[in-house]
Short mmCIF file of C-alpha atoms (C1' of nucleotides) in Angstrom, two decimals:
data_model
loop_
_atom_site.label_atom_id
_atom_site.label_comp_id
_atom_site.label_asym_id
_atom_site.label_seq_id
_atom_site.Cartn_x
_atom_site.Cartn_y
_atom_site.Cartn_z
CA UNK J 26 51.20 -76.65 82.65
CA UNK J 27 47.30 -75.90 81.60
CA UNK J 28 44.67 -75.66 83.10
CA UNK J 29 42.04 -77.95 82.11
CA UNK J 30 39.62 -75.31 81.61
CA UNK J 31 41.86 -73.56 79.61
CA UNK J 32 42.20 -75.88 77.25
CA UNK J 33 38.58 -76.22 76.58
CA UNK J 34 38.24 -72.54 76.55
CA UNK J 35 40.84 -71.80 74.03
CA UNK J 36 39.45 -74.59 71.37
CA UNK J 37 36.03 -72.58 71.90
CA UNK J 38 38.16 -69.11 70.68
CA UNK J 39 39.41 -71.21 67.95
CA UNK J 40 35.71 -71.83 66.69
CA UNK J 41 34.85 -68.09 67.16
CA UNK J 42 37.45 -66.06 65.55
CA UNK J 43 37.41 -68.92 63.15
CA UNK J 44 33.70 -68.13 63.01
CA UNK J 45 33.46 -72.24 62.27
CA UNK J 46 30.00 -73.57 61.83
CA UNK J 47 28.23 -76.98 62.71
CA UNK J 48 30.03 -79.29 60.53
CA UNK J 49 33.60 -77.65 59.85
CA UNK J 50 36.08 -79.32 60.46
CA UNK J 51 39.26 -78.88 63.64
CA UNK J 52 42.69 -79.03 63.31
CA UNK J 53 43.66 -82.91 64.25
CA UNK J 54 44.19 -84.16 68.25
CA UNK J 55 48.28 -83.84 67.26
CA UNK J 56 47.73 -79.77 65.18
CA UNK J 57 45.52 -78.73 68.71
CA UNK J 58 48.23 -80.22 71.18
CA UNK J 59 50.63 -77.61 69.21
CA UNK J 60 48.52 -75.03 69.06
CA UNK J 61 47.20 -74.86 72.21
CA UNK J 62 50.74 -76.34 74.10
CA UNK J 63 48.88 -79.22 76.08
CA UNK J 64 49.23 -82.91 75.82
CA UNK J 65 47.20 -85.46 73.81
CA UNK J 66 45.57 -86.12 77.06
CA UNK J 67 44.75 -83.33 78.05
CA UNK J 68 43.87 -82.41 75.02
CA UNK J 69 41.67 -84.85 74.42
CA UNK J 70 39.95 -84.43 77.91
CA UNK J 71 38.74 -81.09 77.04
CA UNK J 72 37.44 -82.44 73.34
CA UNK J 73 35.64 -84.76 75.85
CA UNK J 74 34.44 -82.12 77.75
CA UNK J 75 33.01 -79.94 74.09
CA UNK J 76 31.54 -83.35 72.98
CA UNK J 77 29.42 -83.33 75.91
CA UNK J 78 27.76 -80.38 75.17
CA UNK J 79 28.15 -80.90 71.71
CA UNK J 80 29.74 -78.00 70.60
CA UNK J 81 32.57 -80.36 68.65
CA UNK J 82 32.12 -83.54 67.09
CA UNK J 83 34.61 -86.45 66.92
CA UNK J 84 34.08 -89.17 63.94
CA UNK J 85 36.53 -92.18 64.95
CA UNK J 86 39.59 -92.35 62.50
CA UNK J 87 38.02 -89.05 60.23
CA UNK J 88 39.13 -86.26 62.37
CA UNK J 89 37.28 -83.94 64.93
CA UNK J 90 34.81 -81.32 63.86
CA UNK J 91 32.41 -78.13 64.82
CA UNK J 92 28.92 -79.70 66.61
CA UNK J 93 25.33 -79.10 66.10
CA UNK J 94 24.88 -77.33 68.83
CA UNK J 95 21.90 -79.33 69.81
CA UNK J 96 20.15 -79.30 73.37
CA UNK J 97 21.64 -82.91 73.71
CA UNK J 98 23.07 -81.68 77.03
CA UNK J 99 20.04 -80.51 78.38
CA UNK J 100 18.76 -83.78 77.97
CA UNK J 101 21.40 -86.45 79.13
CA UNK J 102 21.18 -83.52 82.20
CA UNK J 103 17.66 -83.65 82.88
CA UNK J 104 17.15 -87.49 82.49
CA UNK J 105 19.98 -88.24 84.74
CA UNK J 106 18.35 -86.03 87.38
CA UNK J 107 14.85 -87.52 86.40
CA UNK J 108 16.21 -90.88 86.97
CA UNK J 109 17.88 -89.79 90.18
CA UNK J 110 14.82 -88.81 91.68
CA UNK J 111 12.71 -91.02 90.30
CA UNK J 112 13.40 -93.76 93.00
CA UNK J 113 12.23 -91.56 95.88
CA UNK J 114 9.39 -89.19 94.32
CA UNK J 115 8.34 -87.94 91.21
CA UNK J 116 9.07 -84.47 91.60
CA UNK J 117 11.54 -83.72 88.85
CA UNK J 118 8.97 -85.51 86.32
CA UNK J 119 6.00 -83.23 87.87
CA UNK J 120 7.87 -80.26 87.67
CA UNK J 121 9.01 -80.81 83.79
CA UNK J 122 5.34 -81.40 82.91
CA UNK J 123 3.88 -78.32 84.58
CA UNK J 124 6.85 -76.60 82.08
CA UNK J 125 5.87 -78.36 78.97
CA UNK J 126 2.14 -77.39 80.04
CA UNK J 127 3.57 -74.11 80.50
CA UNK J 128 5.36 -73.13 77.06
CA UNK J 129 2.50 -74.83 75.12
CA UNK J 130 -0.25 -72.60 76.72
CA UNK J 131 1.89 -69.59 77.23
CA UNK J 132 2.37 -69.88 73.47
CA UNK J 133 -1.18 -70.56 72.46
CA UNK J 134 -2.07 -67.31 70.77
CA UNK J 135 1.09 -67.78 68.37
CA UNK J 136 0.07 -71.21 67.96
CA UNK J 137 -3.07 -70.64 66.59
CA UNK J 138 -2.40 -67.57 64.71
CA UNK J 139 0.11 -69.50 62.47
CA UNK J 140 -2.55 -72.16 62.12
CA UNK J 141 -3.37 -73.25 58.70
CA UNK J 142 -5.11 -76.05 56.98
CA UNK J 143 -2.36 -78.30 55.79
CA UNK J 144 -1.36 -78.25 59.54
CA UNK J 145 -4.30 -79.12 61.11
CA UNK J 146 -4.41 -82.25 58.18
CA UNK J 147 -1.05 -83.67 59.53
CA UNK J 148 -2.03 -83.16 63.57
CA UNK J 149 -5.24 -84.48 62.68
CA UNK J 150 -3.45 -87.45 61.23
CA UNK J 151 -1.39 -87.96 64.02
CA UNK J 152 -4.28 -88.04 66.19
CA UNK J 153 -6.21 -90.09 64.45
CA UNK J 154 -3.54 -92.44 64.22
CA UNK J 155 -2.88 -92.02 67.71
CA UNK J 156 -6.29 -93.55 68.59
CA UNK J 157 -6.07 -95.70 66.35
CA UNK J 158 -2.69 -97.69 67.72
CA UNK J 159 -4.71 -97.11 71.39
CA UNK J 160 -7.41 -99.11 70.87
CA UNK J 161 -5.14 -101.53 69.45
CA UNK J 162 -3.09 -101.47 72.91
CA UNK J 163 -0.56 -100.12 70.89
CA UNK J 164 1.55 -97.25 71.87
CA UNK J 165 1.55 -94.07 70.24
CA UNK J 166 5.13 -92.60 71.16
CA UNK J 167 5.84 -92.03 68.00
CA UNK J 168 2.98 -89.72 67.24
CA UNK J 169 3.03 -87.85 70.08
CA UNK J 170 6.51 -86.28 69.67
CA UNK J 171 6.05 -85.67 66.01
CA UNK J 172 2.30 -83.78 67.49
CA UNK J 173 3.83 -81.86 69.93
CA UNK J 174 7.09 -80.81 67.72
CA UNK J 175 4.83 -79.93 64.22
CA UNK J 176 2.64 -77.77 66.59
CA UNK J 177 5.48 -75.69 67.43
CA UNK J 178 7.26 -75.53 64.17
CA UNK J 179 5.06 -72.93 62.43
CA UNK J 180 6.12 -70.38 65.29
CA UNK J 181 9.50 -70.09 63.14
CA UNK J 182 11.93 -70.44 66.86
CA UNK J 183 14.31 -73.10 66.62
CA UNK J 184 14.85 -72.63 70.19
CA UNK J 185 11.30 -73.50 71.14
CA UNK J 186 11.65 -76.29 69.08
CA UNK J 187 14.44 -78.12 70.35
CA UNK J 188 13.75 -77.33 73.68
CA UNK J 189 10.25 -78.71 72.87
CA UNK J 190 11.88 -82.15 71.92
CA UNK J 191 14.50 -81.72 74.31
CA UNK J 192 11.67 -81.63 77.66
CA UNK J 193 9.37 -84.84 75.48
CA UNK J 194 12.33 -86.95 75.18
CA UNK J 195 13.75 -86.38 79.14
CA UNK J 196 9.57 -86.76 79.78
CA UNK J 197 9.56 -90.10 77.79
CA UNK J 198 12.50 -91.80 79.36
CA UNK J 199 11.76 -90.43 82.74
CA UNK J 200 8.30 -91.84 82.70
CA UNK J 201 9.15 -95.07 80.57
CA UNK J 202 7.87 -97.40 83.74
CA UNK J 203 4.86 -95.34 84.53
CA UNK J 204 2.09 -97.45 83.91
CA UNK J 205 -0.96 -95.41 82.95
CA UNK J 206 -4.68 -96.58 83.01
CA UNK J 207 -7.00 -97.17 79.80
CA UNK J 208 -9.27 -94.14 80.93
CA UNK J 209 -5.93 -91.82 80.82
CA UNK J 210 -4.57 -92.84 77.79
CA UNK J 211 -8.71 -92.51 75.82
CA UNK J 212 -7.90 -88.69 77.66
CA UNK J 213 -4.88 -87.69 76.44
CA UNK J 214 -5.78 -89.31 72.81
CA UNK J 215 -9.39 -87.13 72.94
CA UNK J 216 -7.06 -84.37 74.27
CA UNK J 217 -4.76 -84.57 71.07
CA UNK J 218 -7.68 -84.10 68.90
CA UNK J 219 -9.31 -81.04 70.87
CA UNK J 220 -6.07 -79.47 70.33
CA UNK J 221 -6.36 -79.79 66.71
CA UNK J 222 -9.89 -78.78 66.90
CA UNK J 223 -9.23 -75.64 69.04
CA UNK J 224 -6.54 -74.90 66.74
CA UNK J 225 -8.46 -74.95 63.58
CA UNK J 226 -10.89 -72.89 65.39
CA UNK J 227 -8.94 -70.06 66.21
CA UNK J 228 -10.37 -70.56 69.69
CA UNK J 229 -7.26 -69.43 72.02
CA UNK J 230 -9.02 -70.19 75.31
CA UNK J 231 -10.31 -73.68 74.22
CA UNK J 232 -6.88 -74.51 73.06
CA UNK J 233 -5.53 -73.47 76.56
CA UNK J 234 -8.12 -75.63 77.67
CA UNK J 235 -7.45 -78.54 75.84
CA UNK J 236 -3.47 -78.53 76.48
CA UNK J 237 -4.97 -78.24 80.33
CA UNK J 238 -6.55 -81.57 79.39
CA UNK J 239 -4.39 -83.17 77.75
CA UNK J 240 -1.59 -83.18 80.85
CA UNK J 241 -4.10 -83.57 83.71
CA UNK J 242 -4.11 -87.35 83.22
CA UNK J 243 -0.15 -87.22 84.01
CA UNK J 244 -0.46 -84.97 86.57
CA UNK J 245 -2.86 -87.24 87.93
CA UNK J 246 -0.57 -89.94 87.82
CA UNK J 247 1.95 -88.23 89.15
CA UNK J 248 0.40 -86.97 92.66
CA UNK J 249 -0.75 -90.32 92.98
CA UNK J 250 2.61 -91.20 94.29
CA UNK J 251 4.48 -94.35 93.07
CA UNK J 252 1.84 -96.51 92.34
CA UNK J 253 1.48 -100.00 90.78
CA UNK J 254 4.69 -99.55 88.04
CA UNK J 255 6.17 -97.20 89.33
CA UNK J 256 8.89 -99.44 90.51
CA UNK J 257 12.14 -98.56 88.90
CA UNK J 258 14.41 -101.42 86.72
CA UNK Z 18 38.98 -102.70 74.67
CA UNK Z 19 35.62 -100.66 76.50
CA UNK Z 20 33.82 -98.14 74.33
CA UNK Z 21 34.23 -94.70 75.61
CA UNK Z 22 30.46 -94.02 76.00
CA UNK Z 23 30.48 -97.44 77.87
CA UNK Z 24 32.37 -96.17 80.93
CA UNK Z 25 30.58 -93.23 81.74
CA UNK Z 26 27.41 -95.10 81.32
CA UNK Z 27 28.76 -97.63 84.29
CA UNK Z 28 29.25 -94.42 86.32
CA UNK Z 29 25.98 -93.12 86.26
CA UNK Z 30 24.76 -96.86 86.33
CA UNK Z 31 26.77 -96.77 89.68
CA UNK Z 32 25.29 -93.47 91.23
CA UNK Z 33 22.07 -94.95 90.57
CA UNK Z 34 22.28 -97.73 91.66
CA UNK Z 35 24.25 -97.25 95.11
CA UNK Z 36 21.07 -94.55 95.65
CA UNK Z 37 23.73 -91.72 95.80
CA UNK Z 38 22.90 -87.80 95.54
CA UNK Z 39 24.46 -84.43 95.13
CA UNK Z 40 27.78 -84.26 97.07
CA UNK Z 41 28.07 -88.20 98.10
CA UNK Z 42 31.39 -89.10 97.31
CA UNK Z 43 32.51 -91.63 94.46
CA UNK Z 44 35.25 -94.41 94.20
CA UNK Z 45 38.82 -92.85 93.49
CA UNK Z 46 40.21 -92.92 89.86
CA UNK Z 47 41.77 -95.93 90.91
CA UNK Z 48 39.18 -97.43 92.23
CA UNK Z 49 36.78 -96.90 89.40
CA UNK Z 50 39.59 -98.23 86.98
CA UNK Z 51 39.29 -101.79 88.64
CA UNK Z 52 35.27 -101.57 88.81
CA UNK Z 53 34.62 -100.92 85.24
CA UNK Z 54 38.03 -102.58 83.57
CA UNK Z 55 39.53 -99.46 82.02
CA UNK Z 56 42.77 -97.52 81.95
CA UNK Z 57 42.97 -94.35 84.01
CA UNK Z 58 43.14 -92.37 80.97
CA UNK Z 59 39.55 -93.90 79.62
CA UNK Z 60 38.06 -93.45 83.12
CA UNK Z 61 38.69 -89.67 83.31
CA UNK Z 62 37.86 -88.73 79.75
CA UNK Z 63 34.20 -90.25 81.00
CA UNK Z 64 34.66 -88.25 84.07
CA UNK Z 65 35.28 -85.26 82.03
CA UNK Z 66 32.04 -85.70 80.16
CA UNK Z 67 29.80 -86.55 83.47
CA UNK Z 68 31.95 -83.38 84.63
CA UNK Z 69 30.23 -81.23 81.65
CA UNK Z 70 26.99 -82.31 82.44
CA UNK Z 71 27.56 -81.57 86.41
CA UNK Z 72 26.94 -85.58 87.03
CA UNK Z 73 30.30 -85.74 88.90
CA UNK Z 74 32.73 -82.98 90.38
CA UNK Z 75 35.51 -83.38 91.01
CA UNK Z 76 37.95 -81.64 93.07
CA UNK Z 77 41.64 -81.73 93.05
CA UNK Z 78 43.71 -83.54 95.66
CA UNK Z 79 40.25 -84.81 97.70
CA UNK Z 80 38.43 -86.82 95.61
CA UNK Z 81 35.16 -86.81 93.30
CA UNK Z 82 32.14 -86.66 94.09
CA UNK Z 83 28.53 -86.58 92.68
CA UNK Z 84 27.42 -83.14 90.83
CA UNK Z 85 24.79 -80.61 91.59
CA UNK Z 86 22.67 -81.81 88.75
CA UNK Z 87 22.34 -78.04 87.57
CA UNK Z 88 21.45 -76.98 84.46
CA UNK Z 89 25.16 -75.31 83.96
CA UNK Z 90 25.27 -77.77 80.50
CA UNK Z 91 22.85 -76.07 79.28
CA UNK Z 92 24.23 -72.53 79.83
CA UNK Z 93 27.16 -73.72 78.60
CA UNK Z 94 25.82 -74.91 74.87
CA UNK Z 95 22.79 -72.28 74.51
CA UNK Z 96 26.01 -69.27 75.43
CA UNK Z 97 28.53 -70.84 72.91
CA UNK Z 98 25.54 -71.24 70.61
CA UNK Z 99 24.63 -67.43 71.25
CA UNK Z 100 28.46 -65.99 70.67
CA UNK Z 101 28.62 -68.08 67.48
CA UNK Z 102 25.37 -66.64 65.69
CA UNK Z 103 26.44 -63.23 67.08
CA UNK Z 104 28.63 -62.24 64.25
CA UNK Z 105 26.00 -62.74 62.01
CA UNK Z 106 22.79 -62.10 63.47
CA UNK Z 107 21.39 -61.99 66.41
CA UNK Z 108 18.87 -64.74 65.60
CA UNK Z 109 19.70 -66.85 68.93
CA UNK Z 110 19.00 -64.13 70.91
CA UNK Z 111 16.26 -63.45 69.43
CA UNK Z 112 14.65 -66.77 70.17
CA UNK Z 113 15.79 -66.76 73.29
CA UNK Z 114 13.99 -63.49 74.25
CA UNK Z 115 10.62 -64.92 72.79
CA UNK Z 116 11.55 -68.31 75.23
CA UNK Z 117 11.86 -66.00 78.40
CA UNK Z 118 9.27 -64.27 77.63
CA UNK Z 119 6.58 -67.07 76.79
CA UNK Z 120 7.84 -68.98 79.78
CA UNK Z 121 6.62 -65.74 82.38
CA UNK Z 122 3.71 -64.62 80.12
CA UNK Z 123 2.50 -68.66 80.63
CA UNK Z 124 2.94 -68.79 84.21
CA UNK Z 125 1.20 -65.23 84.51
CA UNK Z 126 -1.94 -67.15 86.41
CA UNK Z 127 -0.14 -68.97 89.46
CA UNK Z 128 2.22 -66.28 89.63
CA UNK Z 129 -0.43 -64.14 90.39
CA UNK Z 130 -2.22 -65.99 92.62
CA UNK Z 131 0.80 -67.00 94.95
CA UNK Z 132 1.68 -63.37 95.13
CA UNK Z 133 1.98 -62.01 98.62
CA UNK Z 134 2.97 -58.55 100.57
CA UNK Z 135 6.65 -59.77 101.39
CA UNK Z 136 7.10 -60.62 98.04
CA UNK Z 137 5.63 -57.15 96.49
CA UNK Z 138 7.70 -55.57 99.06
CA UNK Z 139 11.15 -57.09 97.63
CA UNK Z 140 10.07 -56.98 94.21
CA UNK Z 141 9.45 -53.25 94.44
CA UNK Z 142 12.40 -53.10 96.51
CA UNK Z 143 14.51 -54.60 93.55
CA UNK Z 144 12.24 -52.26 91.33
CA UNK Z 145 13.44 -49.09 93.08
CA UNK Z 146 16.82 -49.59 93.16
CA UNK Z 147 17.03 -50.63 89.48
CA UNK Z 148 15.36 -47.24 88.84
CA UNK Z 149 17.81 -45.62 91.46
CA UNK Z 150 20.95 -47.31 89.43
CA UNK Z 151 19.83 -46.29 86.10
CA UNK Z 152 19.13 -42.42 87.08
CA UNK Z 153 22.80 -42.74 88.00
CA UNK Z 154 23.81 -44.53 84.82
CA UNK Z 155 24.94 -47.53 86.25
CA UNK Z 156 24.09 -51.12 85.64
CA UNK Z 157 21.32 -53.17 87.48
CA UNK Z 158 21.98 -56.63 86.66
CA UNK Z 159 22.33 -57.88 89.55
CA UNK Z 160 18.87 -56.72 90.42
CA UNK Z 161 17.50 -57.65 87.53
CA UNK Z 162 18.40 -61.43 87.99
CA UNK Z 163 17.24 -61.51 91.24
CA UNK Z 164 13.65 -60.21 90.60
CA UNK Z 165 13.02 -62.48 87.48
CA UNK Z 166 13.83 -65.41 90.09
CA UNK Z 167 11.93 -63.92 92.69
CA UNK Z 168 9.18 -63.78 90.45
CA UNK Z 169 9.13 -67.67 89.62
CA UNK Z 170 10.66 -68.74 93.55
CA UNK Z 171 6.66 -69.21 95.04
CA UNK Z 172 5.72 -71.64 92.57
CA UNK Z 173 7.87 -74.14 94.20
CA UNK Z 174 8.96 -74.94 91.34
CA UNK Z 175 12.52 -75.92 90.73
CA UNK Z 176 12.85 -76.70 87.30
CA UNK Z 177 11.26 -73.87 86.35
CA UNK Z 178 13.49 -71.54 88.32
CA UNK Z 179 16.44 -72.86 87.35
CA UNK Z 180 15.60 -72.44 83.48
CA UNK Z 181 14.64 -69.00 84.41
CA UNK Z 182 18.34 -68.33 85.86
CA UNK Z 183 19.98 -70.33 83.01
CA UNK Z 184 18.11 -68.55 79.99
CA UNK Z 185 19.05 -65.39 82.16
CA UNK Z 186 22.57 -66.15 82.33
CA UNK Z 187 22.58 -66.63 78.52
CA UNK Z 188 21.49 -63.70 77.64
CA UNK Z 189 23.11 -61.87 79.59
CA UNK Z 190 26.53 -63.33 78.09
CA UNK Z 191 25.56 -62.98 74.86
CA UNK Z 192 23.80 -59.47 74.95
CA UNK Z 193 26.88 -57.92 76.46
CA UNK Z 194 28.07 -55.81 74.30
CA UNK Z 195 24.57 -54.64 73.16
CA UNK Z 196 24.15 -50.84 73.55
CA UNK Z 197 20.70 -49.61 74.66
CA UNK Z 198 19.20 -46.65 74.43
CA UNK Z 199 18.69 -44.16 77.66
CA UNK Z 200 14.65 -44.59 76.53
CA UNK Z 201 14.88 -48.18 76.31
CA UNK Z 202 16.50 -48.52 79.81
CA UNK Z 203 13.96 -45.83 81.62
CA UNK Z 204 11.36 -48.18 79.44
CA UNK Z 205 12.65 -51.46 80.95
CA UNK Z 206 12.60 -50.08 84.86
CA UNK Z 207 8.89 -48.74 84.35
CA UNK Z 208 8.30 -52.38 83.22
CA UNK Z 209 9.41 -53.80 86.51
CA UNK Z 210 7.40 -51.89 88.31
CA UNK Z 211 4.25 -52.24 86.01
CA UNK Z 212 4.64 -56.14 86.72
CA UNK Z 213 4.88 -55.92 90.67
CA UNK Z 214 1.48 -53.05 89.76
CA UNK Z 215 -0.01 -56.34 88.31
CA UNK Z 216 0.76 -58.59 89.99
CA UNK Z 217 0.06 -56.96 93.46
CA UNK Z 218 -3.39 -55.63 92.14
CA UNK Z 219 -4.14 -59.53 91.18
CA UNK Z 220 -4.59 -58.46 87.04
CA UNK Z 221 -3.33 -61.11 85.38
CA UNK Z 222 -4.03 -59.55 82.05
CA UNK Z 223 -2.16 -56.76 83.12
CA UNK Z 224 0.81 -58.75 84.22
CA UNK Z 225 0.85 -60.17 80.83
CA UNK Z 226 0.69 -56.52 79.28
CA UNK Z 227 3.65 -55.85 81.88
CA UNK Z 228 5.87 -58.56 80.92
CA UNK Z 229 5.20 -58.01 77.26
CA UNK Z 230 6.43 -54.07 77.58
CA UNK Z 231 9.35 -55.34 79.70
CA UNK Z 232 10.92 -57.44 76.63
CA UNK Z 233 10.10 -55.16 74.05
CA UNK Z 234 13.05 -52.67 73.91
CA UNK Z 235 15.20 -55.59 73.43
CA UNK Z 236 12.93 -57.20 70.79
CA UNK Z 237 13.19 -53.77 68.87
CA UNK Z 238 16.72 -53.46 69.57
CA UNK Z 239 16.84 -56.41 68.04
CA UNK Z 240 15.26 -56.19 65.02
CA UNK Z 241 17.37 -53.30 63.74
CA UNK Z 242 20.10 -56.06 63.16
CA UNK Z 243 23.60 -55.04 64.73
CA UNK Z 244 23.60 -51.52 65.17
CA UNK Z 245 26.43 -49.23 66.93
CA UNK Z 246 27.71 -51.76 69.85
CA UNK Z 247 26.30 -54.95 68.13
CA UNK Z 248 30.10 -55.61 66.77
CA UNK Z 249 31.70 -58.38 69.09
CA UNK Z 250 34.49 -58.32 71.21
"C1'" DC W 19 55.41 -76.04 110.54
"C1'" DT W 20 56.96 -79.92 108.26
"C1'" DC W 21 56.33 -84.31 106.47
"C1'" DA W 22 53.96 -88.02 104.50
"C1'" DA W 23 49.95 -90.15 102.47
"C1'" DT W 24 46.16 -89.84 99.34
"C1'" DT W 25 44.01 -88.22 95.24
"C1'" DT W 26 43.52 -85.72 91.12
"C1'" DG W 27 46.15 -83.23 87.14
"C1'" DT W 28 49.48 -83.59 83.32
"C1'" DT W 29 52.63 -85.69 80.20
"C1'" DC W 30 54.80 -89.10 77.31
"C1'" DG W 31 55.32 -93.43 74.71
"C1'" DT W 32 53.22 -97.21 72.49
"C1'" DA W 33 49.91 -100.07 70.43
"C1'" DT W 34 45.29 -100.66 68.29
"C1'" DG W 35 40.97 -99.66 65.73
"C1'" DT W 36 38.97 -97.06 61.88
"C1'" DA W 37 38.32 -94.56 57.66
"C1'" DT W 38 40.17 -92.73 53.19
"C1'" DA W 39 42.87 -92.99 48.94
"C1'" DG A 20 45.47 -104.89 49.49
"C1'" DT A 21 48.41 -101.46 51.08
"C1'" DA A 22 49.60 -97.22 52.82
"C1'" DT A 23 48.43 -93.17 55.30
"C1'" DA A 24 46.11 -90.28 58.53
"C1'" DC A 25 43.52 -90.09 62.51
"C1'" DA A 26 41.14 -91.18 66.74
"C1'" DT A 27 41.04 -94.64 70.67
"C1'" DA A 28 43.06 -97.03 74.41
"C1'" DC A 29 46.49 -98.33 77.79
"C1'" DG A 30 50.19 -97.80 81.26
"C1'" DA A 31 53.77 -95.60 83.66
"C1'" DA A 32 55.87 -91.63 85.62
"C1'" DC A 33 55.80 -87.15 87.66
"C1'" DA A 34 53.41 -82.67 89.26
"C1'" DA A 35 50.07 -80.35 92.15
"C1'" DA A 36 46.51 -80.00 95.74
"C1'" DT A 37 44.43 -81.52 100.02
"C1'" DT A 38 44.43 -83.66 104.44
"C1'" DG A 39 46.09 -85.20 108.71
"C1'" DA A 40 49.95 -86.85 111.70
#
DNA sequence: CTCAATTTGTTCGTATGTATA
DNA sequence: GTATACATACGAACAAATTGA
């Protein structure tokens, strides 16, 4: 008999000495039941347990294969928690802001040293657009995650970027029900654009400033308590 | 027939909505087989997955219960991630180093200002014995965890903290078999110190400065690609 | 301490859904 | 359309761990 862990642990070697990438493909449920000496079930629970964290892939019928290796973890983590605490307070939604506030400033000198023109066209788009769809009472979702992810893409760090998506998408189902008021949303649409402007600048401190700006309507929100919305389902 | 993404979606829909938290106990296998109209086999694959992303844990022979919630997912993917690029280059790491270090560097202002004498005195405390350790040749992980958590701890922030121990953990993994240099190491302690210096004397330019020297032996280690001790295993 | 009850862990066999050639 | 390969799902039986009588 095998451990469960085991199981998992040995299909990770596999990948390793195989040195597999995203994409390549595993031996078949029946091959890894050999190799490994487990049953299909058990087997198969420890696929389950790689496919959560998406370290292997399974296509239905095509065969199982290496994962992306994405954050996707992270997020179904997060959210879960998010949602969790969500009935009660707010605190888990707080505390992810103040570290999306966090990495954005804290990487503000990078930011705007990688600046260039052809950037600051497509954020200025996006936050043009973004008013735009606001004054039509429209919402801006969209625009705000392709914003936030284009500003850190220069930088060259994968990392930061996924775990830059990873924190707006948790934020963004978290905070689905949160109803905010016209005044915040005219903020955090003026706030896009000082970004950009701060950016373009090469003005370090005012883009600190304006990333300040551009959460404090959230954070706002948030210390309220559960207001008028806040009610979950 | 029940999709397999289905079931584990009912479980979490359950935890919700029965209001349960860490440690609460859930329906047996059984149990949960009749509630959501699966086999036993289909229930505990979705177990398995909730299990990855510490949503449930279960425990042999007693029963299972809901997770911690931690962020052990994540340490999980961003590790395998890590040992995977390793062969290669050391690219993850890399990132990962610029991550850690952004994320302190950001939170350089509250840090300081939440800074007290108890916490200089263990942070110096920590400090000294790393210094002690590495006179001796020995390592001073442990120590080193501790005061990069200590550091974060007063912001009352637990999001934060527990990315600082998970980005910790991963490096630590995945830098393993990294040799350093006797400079680098004597470079590293001095850096501890220089940030408790800081911080203490309320500089938060200085702490910044600190933090910066403190990651940049492994940022030139780095950079030389896989030297003598960058093989793995 | 032993036994029995409960619950999860593991295995096997079978049938079904899905994609490719 | 058929055949093949593969993942998905189900159910039953037995093993192992925990608890309490």
């Amino acid at each position: 008999m095998l451990r469960q862990h085991e199981v998992a642990e040995r299909i990770k070697q596999y990948i390793l000495q195989n040195r597999l990438g995203p994409g390549d493909p595993l031996p078949t449920e029946a091959e890894l039941c050999d190799a490994v000496g487990a049953s299909r079930s058990s087997v198969r629970e420890a696929i389950k347990t790689l496919t959560a964290l998406d370290i292997v892939e399974v296509r239905h019928g095509h065969g199982t294969y290496v994962g992306r290796l994405s954050l996707a973890a992270l997020v179904e983590s997060l959210t879960f928690r998010g949602l969790l605490s969500r009935a009660d307070d707010l605190r888990v939604l707080s505390e992810l802001v103040e570290v999306r506030q966090t990495i954005e400033q804290g990487l503000a000198g990078p930011i705007v040293a990688a600046f260039d023109e052809s950037l600051r066209r497509e954020l200025l788009d996006l936050a043009d657009q973004m008013a735009e769809r606001a004054a039509r009472g429209e919402s801006f979702v969209e625009q705000d995650r392709e914003f936030h992810l284009l500003l850190m893409e220069p930088l060259g760090n994968e990392l930061i970027t996924q775990l830059t998506a990873a924190f707006w998408d948790v934020h963004a189902i978290v905070a689905r029900t949160l109803e905010v008021s016209p005044e915040s949303v005219r903020e955090t649409v003026d706030a896009h654009h000082a970004i950009v402007r701060a950016a373009a600048a090469g003005d370090v401190a005012a883009f600190t400033r304006a990333v300040e700006a551009h959460y404090a309507p959230v954070k706002r929100r948030l210390q309220e308590g559960r207001g008028p919305g806040g009610a979950h389902a």
